[in-house]
Amino acid sequence: MPSGLGQLALPNLHGTPPDTADLRRFLIWVPDPRGHRGRRYPMLPLLCAAAAAVLAGARSLVAIGEWTTDAPPSVLRDLGFPPDPLTGIRAVPHPATIRRLLQRLDGDALDAAIGAYLRARTTPPQPPEPSSKPALRAISVDGKTVRGSRTRTTTAIQLLAAMDHHGVVLAQRQIASKSNEIPAFRPLLDVIDLTGSVLTGDALHTQHGHGAYLRRRGAHYLAIVKKNHPGLYAQVRKLPWAEIPVEHQTRDKAHHRDEIRRLKAAAFRHLDYSGALQVVRWRRDLSTGKLTIECVYLITSLDVYDATPAELASWIRGHWGIENLLHHVRDRTFREDDSKIRTGALPRTMTSLRNLAISVFRQNGKTNIAAALRHTTRDYTRPLRALGLT
């Protein structure tokens, strides 16, 4: 990866909003994998065309090629395709040209560029009042298997993503074959400024090394404790929860069920962590009357001065937003698991472009991604405006 990618967002951190909103200022850091001979089209317009097509609802390489082929001359001009020096006509690339480029891209470089672009578009938080504590930013970390990328000789690729609780993907990393998410945790977060953040993850990432790493980076953590850590699980479970009062309670009625959540917090000196949490969920199915009770334990580096019980409950529940706001959308709206793209880096590249589209829509205040795609596809200039290309 080029050394400049480590400083990818720095030139734009203090730029004007139009500067930080221009996707080209970030994609220019992605190295061109093609040889110098035979390059008819610059790489940057091809990447911008692919990103705009996905923002307009393209689910496949064929759809990306069709969107580019049908683009009017003014759109090709805004994308950066050069005119013929003799005729002045802007030639449209063959879909195979785009496919060959995307399948050879450096996935880490592309994800770094997209992540820096999305972080630059994020509105900086307002400075807190002198008498109030600064607000913490909640970030979820979770992995997903791209099922359609499996072949007869290779397993499906796995991708680990970091997403803020508003639905914006901050970073993504591919998990090495014959490995799991744990070794990819630190490299994933190395590119993000974690100061003033609280990280949420599933039980797989409840690791002492992860917690120490986050504290060194100026971040806090909320980690689920399950029986894969039997000693810690027994230690937390045996705390006198019956004697601890309920700190926060909510009751919701949705999806044909009635749900009550109660949170208790404890801090004991003999624990190696600042605090422990117990969340008990009562769920009653309104159609069958069936009642289920679930008890979840967590550990955290937060104390009573860092967060309120209501904030803790919101972050714990908000962690699963990475499933609903990202993974579910990629599967249902973009039909990711049905895709048969398997060649080279294409599965990861297409996932990165889908992350870009979903995150841009979230940043623009769109909650229904399917409706946002339909709206964008009705006008060729809309995806270009959303990406700052025009």
Short mmCIF file of C-alpha atoms in Angstrom, two decimals:
data_model
loop_
_atom_site.label_atom_id
_atom_site.label_comp_id
_atom_site.label_asym_id
_atom_site.label_seq_id
_atom_site.Cartn_x
_atom_site.Cartn_y
_atom_site.Cartn_z
CA MET A 1 0.00 0.00 0.00
CA PRO A 2 1.40 3.46 -0.80
CA SER A 3 2.83 5.29 2.19
CA GLY A 4 0.59 8.26 1.42
CA LEU A 5 -2.50 6.29 2.34
CA GLY A 6 -1.60 6.57 5.99
CA GLN A 7 -2.13 10.34 5.69
CA LEU A 8 -5.07 10.03 3.30
CA ALA A 9 -7.51 12.28 5.14
CA LEU A 10 -5.00 14.84 6.37
CA PRO A 11 -4.99 17.18 3.33
CA ASN A 12 -8.77 17.53 3.54
CA LEU A 13 -9.39 17.66 7.26
CA HIS A 14 -9.24 21.45 7.23
CA GLY A 15 -10.61 21.93 3.70
CA THR A 16 -13.85 23.51 2.70
CA PRO A 17 -17.01 21.34 2.54
CA PRO A 18 -16.91 21.12 -1.29
CA ASP A 19 -13.33 19.87 -1.06
CA THR A 20 -14.08 17.11 1.44
CA ALA A 21 -17.24 16.10 -0.45
CA ASP A 22 -15.37 15.38 -3.70
CA LEU A 23 -14.77 11.64 -3.96
CA ARG A 24 -12.01 12.14 -6.53
CA ARG A 25 -9.74 13.78 -3.95
CA PHE A 26 -9.64 10.46 -2.10
CA LEU A 27 -9.78 7.90 -4.91
CA ILE A 28 -6.67 9.46 -6.43
CA TRP A 29 -4.67 7.71 -3.69
CA VAL A 30 -5.73 4.26 -4.94
CA PRO A 31 -2.90 2.84 -7.09
CA ASP A 32 -3.67 1.88 -10.68
CA PRO A 33 -3.01 -1.88 -11.05
CA ARG A 34 -2.82 -1.72 -14.85
CA GLY A 35 0.36 -1.53 -16.90
CA HIS A 36 1.39 1.77 -18.46
CA ARG A 37 0.95 0.45 -21.97
CA GLY A 38 -2.55 0.24 -23.41
CA ARG A 39 -4.29 2.50 -20.91
CA ARG A 40 -7.01 4.11 -22.98
CA TYR A 41 -9.08 5.37 -20.05
CA PRO A 42 -7.76 6.98 -16.86
CA MET A 43 -8.49 5.00 -13.70
CA LEU A 44 -10.21 7.81 -11.79
CA PRO A 45 -13.21 8.22 -14.18
CA LEU A 46 -13.69 4.44 -14.24
CA LEU A 47 -13.78 4.24 -10.44
CA CYS A 48 -16.11 7.24 -10.19
CA ALA A 49 -18.44 5.70 -12.79
CA ALA A 50 -18.59 2.43 -10.83
CA ALA A 51 -19.31 4.28 -7.57
CA ALA A 52 -22.02 6.42 -9.19
CA ALA A 53 -23.63 3.37 -10.81
CA VAL A 54 -23.86 1.53 -7.48
CA LEU A 55 -25.33 4.67 -5.92
CA ALA A 56 -27.94 4.51 -8.71
CA GLY A 57 -28.87 0.93 -7.79
CA ALA A 58 -26.45 -1.21 -9.85
CA ARG A 59 -26.12 -4.61 -8.19
CA SER A 60 -23.75 -6.29 -10.65
CA LEU A 61 -20.88 -5.61 -13.02
CA VAL A 62 -23.29 -5.88 -15.94
CA ALA A 63 -25.49 -3.17 -14.42
CA ILE A 64 -22.46 -0.93 -13.84
CA GLY A 65 -21.48 -1.33 -17.51
CA GLU A 66 -25.01 -0.58 -18.70
CA TRP A 67 -25.26 2.54 -16.54
CA THR A 68 -21.95 3.84 -17.92
CA THR A 69 -22.87 2.99 -21.51
CA ASP A 70 -26.17 4.85 -21.27
CA ALA A 71 -24.69 7.90 -19.53
CA PRO A 72 -25.18 11.15 -21.50
CA PRO A 73 -22.11 13.13 -22.68
CA SER A 74 -22.47 15.70 -19.90
CA VAL A 75 -22.24 12.96 -17.26
CA LEU A 76 -19.19 11.43 -18.96
CA ARG A 77 -17.62 14.89 -18.89
CA ASP A 78 -18.31 15.33 -15.16
CA LEU A 79 -16.92 11.86 -14.47
CA GLY A 80 -13.67 12.90 -16.15
CA PHE A 81 -13.63 10.84 -19.35
CA PRO A 82 -11.40 12.70 -21.85
CA PRO A 83 -12.74 13.74 -25.27
CA ASP A 84 -11.23 12.48 -28.48
CA PRO A 85 -8.71 15.13 -29.66
CA LEU A 86 -10.04 14.98 -33.24
CA THR A 87 -13.79 14.50 -32.90
CA GLY A 88 -14.38 15.82 -29.39
CA ILE A 89 -16.56 12.77 -28.63
CA ARG A 90 -16.12 11.12 -25.24
CA ALA A 91 -15.79 7.39 -25.82
CA VAL A 92 -17.62 5.06 -23.44
CA PRO A 93 -15.51 2.24 -21.97
CA HIS A 94 -16.51 -1.34 -22.63
CA PRO A 95 -17.95 -3.05 -19.53
CA ALA A 96 -15.02 -5.49 -19.63
CA THR A 97 -12.64 -2.56 -19.13
CA ILE A 98 -14.33 -1.63 -15.87
CA ARG A 99 -14.49 -5.26 -14.78
CA ARG A 100 -10.77 -5.88 -15.37
CA LEU A 101 -9.89 -2.79 -13.37
CA LEU A 102 -12.14 -3.57 -10.40
CA GLN A 103 -10.99 -7.18 -10.12
CA ARG A 104 -7.35 -6.08 -9.76
CA LEU A 105 -7.75 -3.18 -7.33
CA ASP A 106 -5.94 -3.11 -4.00
CA GLY A 107 -8.81 -3.72 -1.57
CA ASP A 108 -7.03 -2.16 1.40
CA ALA A 109 -6.27 1.00 -0.57
CA LEU A 110 -9.83 1.31 -1.85
CA ASP A 111 -11.34 0.81 1.62
CA ALA A 112 -8.88 3.33 3.07
CA ALA A 113 -9.89 5.90 0.45
CA ILE A 114 -13.63 5.32 0.93
CA GLY A 115 -13.31 5.35 4.72
CA ALA A 116 -11.35 8.62 4.68
CA TYR A 117 -13.91 10.15 2.33
CA LEU A 118 -16.83 9.20 4.56
CA ARG A 119 -15.05 10.40 7.69
CA ALA A 120 -14.29 13.73 5.98
CA ARG A 121 -17.99 14.12 5.10
CA THR A 122 -19.06 13.53 8.69
CA THR A 123 -20.15 16.70 10.44
CA PRO A 124 -17.79 17.35 13.37
CA PRO A 125 -19.53 17.25 16.76
CA GLN A 126 -20.43 20.52 18.40
CA PRO A 127 -18.10 21.48 21.27
CA PRO A 128 -19.72 20.64 24.61
CA GLU A 129 -20.78 23.24 27.11
CA PRO A 130 -18.10 24.06 29.69
CA SER A 131 -20.18 22.43 32.41
CA SER A 132 -21.00 19.24 30.49
CA LYS A 133 -18.91 16.19 29.63
CA PRO A 134 -17.97 15.54 25.97
CA ALA A 135 -20.24 13.11 24.12
CA LEU A 136 -18.75 9.75 23.19
CA ARG A 137 -19.03 8.41 19.64
CA ALA A 138 -20.32 4.82 19.46
CA ILE A 139 -18.68 2.47 16.93
CA SER A 140 -19.69 -1.14 16.20
CA VAL A 141 -17.27 -3.79 14.96
CA ASP A 142 -18.64 -6.91 13.31
CA GLY A 143 -17.81 -9.31 10.48
CA LYS A 144 -19.79 -10.70 7.56
CA THR A 145 -19.22 -13.53 5.10
CA VAL A 146 -19.82 -12.75 1.42
CA ARG A 147 -21.47 -16.09 0.69
CA GLY A 148 -21.62 -15.74 -3.07
CA SER A 149 -17.83 -15.50 -3.31
CA ARG A 150 -17.36 -19.18 -2.44
CA THR A 151 -15.91 -21.41 -5.17
CA ARG A 152 -15.13 -25.12 -5.45
CA THR A 153 -11.56 -24.55 -4.30
CA THR A 154 -11.81 -21.47 -2.05
CA THR A 155 -13.95 -20.48 0.89
CA ALA A 156 -16.11 -17.36 0.89
CA ILE A 157 -14.30 -14.18 1.83
CA GLN A 158 -14.95 -12.61 5.23
CA LEU A 159 -14.94 -8.87 5.83
CA LEU A 160 -14.67 -7.04 9.15
CA ALA A 161 -16.24 -3.58 9.29
CA ALA A 162 -16.33 -0.70 11.74
CA MET A 163 -19.51 1.38 11.58
CA ASP A 164 -20.70 4.25 13.73
CA HIS A 165 -24.14 3.84 15.25
CA HIS A 166 -25.61 6.21 12.67
CA GLY A 167 -24.92 3.72 9.86
CA VAL A 168 -21.71 5.16 8.32
CA VAL A 169 -18.94 2.65 7.55
CA LEU A 170 -15.64 4.02 8.86
CA ALA A 171 -13.31 1.18 7.84
CA GLN A 172 -13.32 -2.32 6.39
CA ARG A 173 -10.72 -5.08 6.23
CA GLN A 174 -10.64 -8.54 4.70
CA ILE A 175 -9.97 -11.41 7.07
CA ALA A 176 -7.12 -13.66 6.03
CA SER A 177 -8.03 -17.15 4.90
CA LYS A 178 -7.78 -19.83 7.60
CA SER A 179 -8.04 -17.10 10.24
CA ASN A 180 -10.78 -15.25 12.12
CA GLU A 181 -11.79 -11.72 13.06
CA ILE A 182 -9.51 -11.38 16.09
CA PRO A 183 -6.18 -10.66 14.28
CA ALA A 184 -7.93 -8.17 11.96
CA PHE A 185 -9.34 -6.08 14.84
CA ARG A 186 -6.36 -3.79 15.41
CA PRO A 187 -5.41 -3.23 11.73
CA LEU A 188 -9.05 -2.33 11.06
CA LEU A 189 -9.11 0.36 13.74
CA ASP A 190 -5.59 1.69 13.17
CA VAL A 191 -6.90 4.02 10.42
CA ILE A 192 -9.61 5.57 12.63
CA ASP A 193 -9.19 8.27 15.25
CA LEU A 194 -10.68 6.53 18.28
CA THR A 195 -10.26 9.35 20.78
CA GLY A 196 -13.54 9.90 22.58
CA SER A 197 -15.19 6.75 21.22
CA VAL A 198 -16.80 3.71 22.74
CA LEU A 199 -16.41 0.41 20.84
CA THR A 200 -19.06 -2.30 20.89
CA GLY A 201 -18.53 -5.83 19.62
CA ASP A 202 -19.79 -9.37 19.98
CA ALA A 203 -18.37 -11.96 22.37
CA LEU A 204 -15.62 -12.96 19.92
CA HIS A 205 -13.91 -9.60 20.49
CA THR A 206 -14.03 -9.80 24.27
CA GLN A 207 -10.25 -10.05 24.46
CA HIS A 208 -7.93 -8.54 27.05
CA GLY A 209 -5.56 -7.42 24.28
CA HIS A 210 -8.38 -5.63 22.47
CA GLY A 211 -9.34 -3.77 25.63
CA ALA A 212 -5.76 -2.69 26.33
CA TYR A 213 -5.37 -1.54 22.72
CA LEU A 214 -8.54 0.57 22.86
CA ARG A 215 -7.54 2.22 26.12
CA ARG A 216 -4.14 3.12 24.65
CA ARG A 217 -5.98 4.72 21.71
CA GLY A 218 -8.14 6.82 24.05
CA ALA A 219 -11.31 4.75 23.52
CA HIS A 220 -13.66 2.83 25.80
CA TYR A 221 -15.29 -0.53 25.21
CA LEU A 222 -18.51 -2.43 25.89
CA ALA A 223 -17.83 -6.15 25.51
CA ILE A 224 -20.27 -9.04 25.79
CA VAL A 225 -19.21 -11.87 28.08
CA LYS A 226 -20.28 -15.40 27.18
CA LYS A 227 -19.15 -18.93 27.98
CA ASN A 228 -16.30 -18.78 25.49
CA HIS A 229 -14.53 -17.04 28.40
CA PRO A 230 -15.63 -19.40 31.20
CA GLY A 231 -13.57 -17.84 34.00
CA LEU A 232 -14.65 -14.27 33.32
CA TYR A 233 -18.23 -15.37 32.67
CA ALA A 234 -18.43 -17.15 36.03
CA GLN A 235 -16.85 -14.18 37.79
CA VAL A 236 -19.34 -11.70 36.37
CA ARG A 237 -22.33 -14.01 36.71
CA LYS A 238 -21.69 -14.57 40.43
CA LEU A 239 -21.87 -10.90 41.29
CA PRO A 240 -24.77 -10.13 43.68
CA TRP A 241 -27.09 -8.92 40.93
CA ALA A 242 -30.21 -9.57 42.99
CA GLU A 243 -29.09 -6.88 45.46
CA ILE A 244 -28.26 -4.30 42.78
CA PRO A 245 -31.07 -1.91 41.81
CA VAL A 246 -32.25 -1.48 38.22
CA GLU A 247 -30.50 1.52 36.69
CA HIS A 248 -32.51 1.80 33.46
CA GLN A 249 -35.67 0.23 32.04
CA THR A 250 -37.42 0.53 28.68
CA ARG A 251 -40.56 -1.02 27.24
CA ASP A 252 -41.24 -1.22 23.51
CA LYS A 253 -43.98 -2.73 21.42
CA ALA A 254 -43.02 -3.47 17.81
CA HIS A 255 -42.66 -6.34 15.33
CA HIS A 256 -45.65 -8.15 16.92
CA ARG A 257 -43.94 -8.41 20.30
CA ASP A 258 -43.81 -6.64 23.64
CA GLU A 259 -40.30 -6.18 25.02
CA ILE A 260 -38.99 -5.00 28.39
CA ARG A 261 -35.26 -4.33 28.93
CA ARG A 262 -33.70 -3.79 32.35
CA LEU A 263 -30.09 -2.77 32.92
CA LYS A 264 -28.04 -3.09 36.08
CA ALA A 265 -24.49 -1.80 36.56
CA ALA A 266 -21.88 -2.87 39.08
CA ALA A 267 -18.32 -1.80 39.90
CA PHE A 268 -16.17 -4.00 42.10
CA ARG A 269 -12.49 -3.62 42.92
CA HIS A 270 -11.71 -7.32 42.55
CA LEU A 271 -12.69 -7.18 38.86
CA ASP A 272 -9.99 -6.42 36.30
CA TYR A 273 -12.40 -4.03 34.54
CA SER A 274 -14.04 -0.76 35.54
CA GLY A 275 -17.52 -2.22 35.59
CA ALA A 276 -19.90 -5.02 34.74
CA LEU A 277 -23.41 -4.82 33.32
CA GLN A 278 -26.42 -7.12 33.32
CA VAL A 279 -29.16 -6.71 30.73
CA VAL A 280 -32.34 -8.79 31.10
CA ARG A 281 -34.81 -8.86 28.20
CA TRP A 282 -38.41 -10.05 28.49
CA ARG A 283 -40.06 -10.65 25.11
CA ARG A 284 -43.67 -11.69 24.63
CA ASP A 285 -44.91 -12.66 21.17
CA LEU A 286 -48.25 -10.88 20.80
CA SER A 287 -49.59 -13.46 18.33
CA THR A 288 -48.72 -16.63 20.28
CA GLY A 289 -48.29 -15.29 23.83
CA LYS A 290 -44.92 -17.06 24.15
CA LEU A 291 -42.59 -15.43 26.68
CA THR A 292 -38.79 -15.59 26.40
CA ILE A 293 -36.30 -14.25 28.93
CA GLU A 294 -32.68 -13.56 28.04
CA CYS A 295 -29.88 -12.43 30.35
CA VAL A 296 -26.71 -10.86 28.91
CA TYR A 297 -23.55 -9.86 30.77
CA LEU A 298 -21.05 -7.24 29.65
CA ILE A 299 -17.81 -5.68 30.87
CA THR A 300 -16.82 -2.09 30.24
CA SER A 301 -14.04 0.41 30.81
CA LEU A 302 -16.62 3.13 31.46
CA ASP A 303 -17.47 4.32 34.94
CA VAL A 304 -20.32 6.37 36.37
CA TYR A 305 -18.63 9.62 35.33
CA ASP A 306 -18.26 8.59 31.67
CA ALA A 307 -21.82 7.58 30.73
CA THR A 308 -25.35 7.50 32.09
CA PRO A 309 -27.36 4.25 32.34
CA ALA A 310 -29.54 5.44 29.46
CA GLU A 311 -26.46 5.94 27.26
CA LEU A 312 -25.14 2.48 28.16
CA ALA A 313 -28.48 0.89 27.28
CA SER A 314 -28.60 2.80 23.99
CA TRP A 315 -25.07 1.73 22.99
CA ILE A 316 -25.68 -1.91 23.87
CA ARG A 317 -28.84 -2.01 21.80
CA GLY A 318 -27.29 0.12 19.06
CA HIS A 319 -24.48 -2.37 18.44
CA TRP A 320 -26.83 -4.60 16.47
CA GLY A 321 -27.49 -1.70 14.13
CA ILE A 322 -24.51 -2.91 12.11
CA GLU A 323 -26.65 -5.94 11.22
CA ASN A 324 -29.79 -3.94 10.47
CA LEU A 325 -28.29 -0.81 8.93
CA LEU A 326 -25.48 -2.42 6.92
CA HIS A 327 -25.40 -6.20 6.54
CA HIS A 328 -29.16 -6.61 6.14
CA VAL A 329 -29.29 -3.80 3.55
CA ARG A 330 -26.46 -5.30 1.52
CA ASP A 331 -28.21 -8.68 1.55
CA ARG A 332 -31.78 -7.56 0.90
CA THR A 333 -31.45 -4.38 -1.14
CA PHE A 334 -28.25 -5.11 -3.06
CA ARG A 335 -28.75 -8.94 -3.05
CA GLU A 336 -25.12 -9.41 -2.01
CA ASP A 337 -25.38 -13.06 -0.99
CA ASP A 338 -27.05 -13.89 -4.31
CA SER A 339 -24.18 -12.37 -6.29
CA LYS A 340 -21.94 -14.84 -8.12
CA ILE A 341 -19.00 -12.45 -8.45
CA ARG A 342 -15.92 -14.43 -7.47
CA THR A 343 -12.97 -13.31 -9.62
CA GLY A 344 -9.96 -11.62 -8.02
CA ALA A 345 -10.75 -8.70 -5.75
CA LEU A 346 -14.24 -8.20 -7.22
CA PRO A 347 -16.26 -9.49 -4.21
CA ARG A 348 -14.52 -7.10 -1.83
CA THR A 349 -14.54 -4.20 -4.33
CA MET A 350 -18.28 -4.50 -4.88
CA THR A 351 -18.84 -4.67 -1.12
CA SER A 352 -16.78 -1.51 -0.66
CA LEU A 353 -18.86 0.33 -3.26
CA ARG A 354 -22.07 -0.83 -1.57
CA ASN A 355 -20.73 0.42 1.79
CA LEU A 356 -20.02 3.77 0.12
CA ALA A 357 -23.54 4.05 -1.28
CA ILE A 358 -25.27 3.07 1.97
CA SER A 359 -23.12 5.40 4.06
CA VAL A 360 -23.61 8.40 1.74
CA PHE A 361 -27.36 7.91 1.89
CA ARG A 362 -27.24 7.68 5.69
CA GLN A 363 -25.17 10.85 5.91
CA ASN A 364 -27.71 12.59 3.69
CA GLY A 365 -30.50 11.64 6.07
CA LYS A 366 -32.00 8.75 4.07
CA THR A 367 -33.36 5.92 6.21
CA ASN A 368 -34.96 3.82 3.46
CA ILE A 369 -32.03 2.79 1.24
CA ALA A 370 -34.23 1.05 -1.35
CA ALA A 371 -36.29 4.21 -1.82
CA ALA A 372 -33.10 6.31 -1.98
CA LEU A 373 -31.75 4.07 -4.75
CA ARG A 374 -34.96 4.38 -6.75
CA HIS A 375 -34.89 8.16 -6.38
CA THR A 376 -31.23 8.37 -7.42
CA THR A 377 -31.58 6.14 -10.47
CA ARG A 378 -34.24 8.42 -12.05
CA ASP A 379 -31.68 11.16 -12.76
CA TYR A 380 -28.11 10.63 -13.95
CA THR A 381 -26.91 13.77 -12.17
CA ARG A 382 -28.13 12.74 -8.70
CA PRO A 383 -25.39 10.18 -7.89
CA LEU A 384 -22.77 12.62 -9.17
CA ARG A 385 -24.06 15.38 -6.90
CA ALA A 386 -24.18 13.02 -3.92
CA LEU A 387 -20.52 12.07 -4.45
CA GLY A 388 -19.37 15.65 -5.06
CA LEU A 389 -18.44 14.94 -8.68
CA THR A 390 -20.39 17.87 -10.07
#
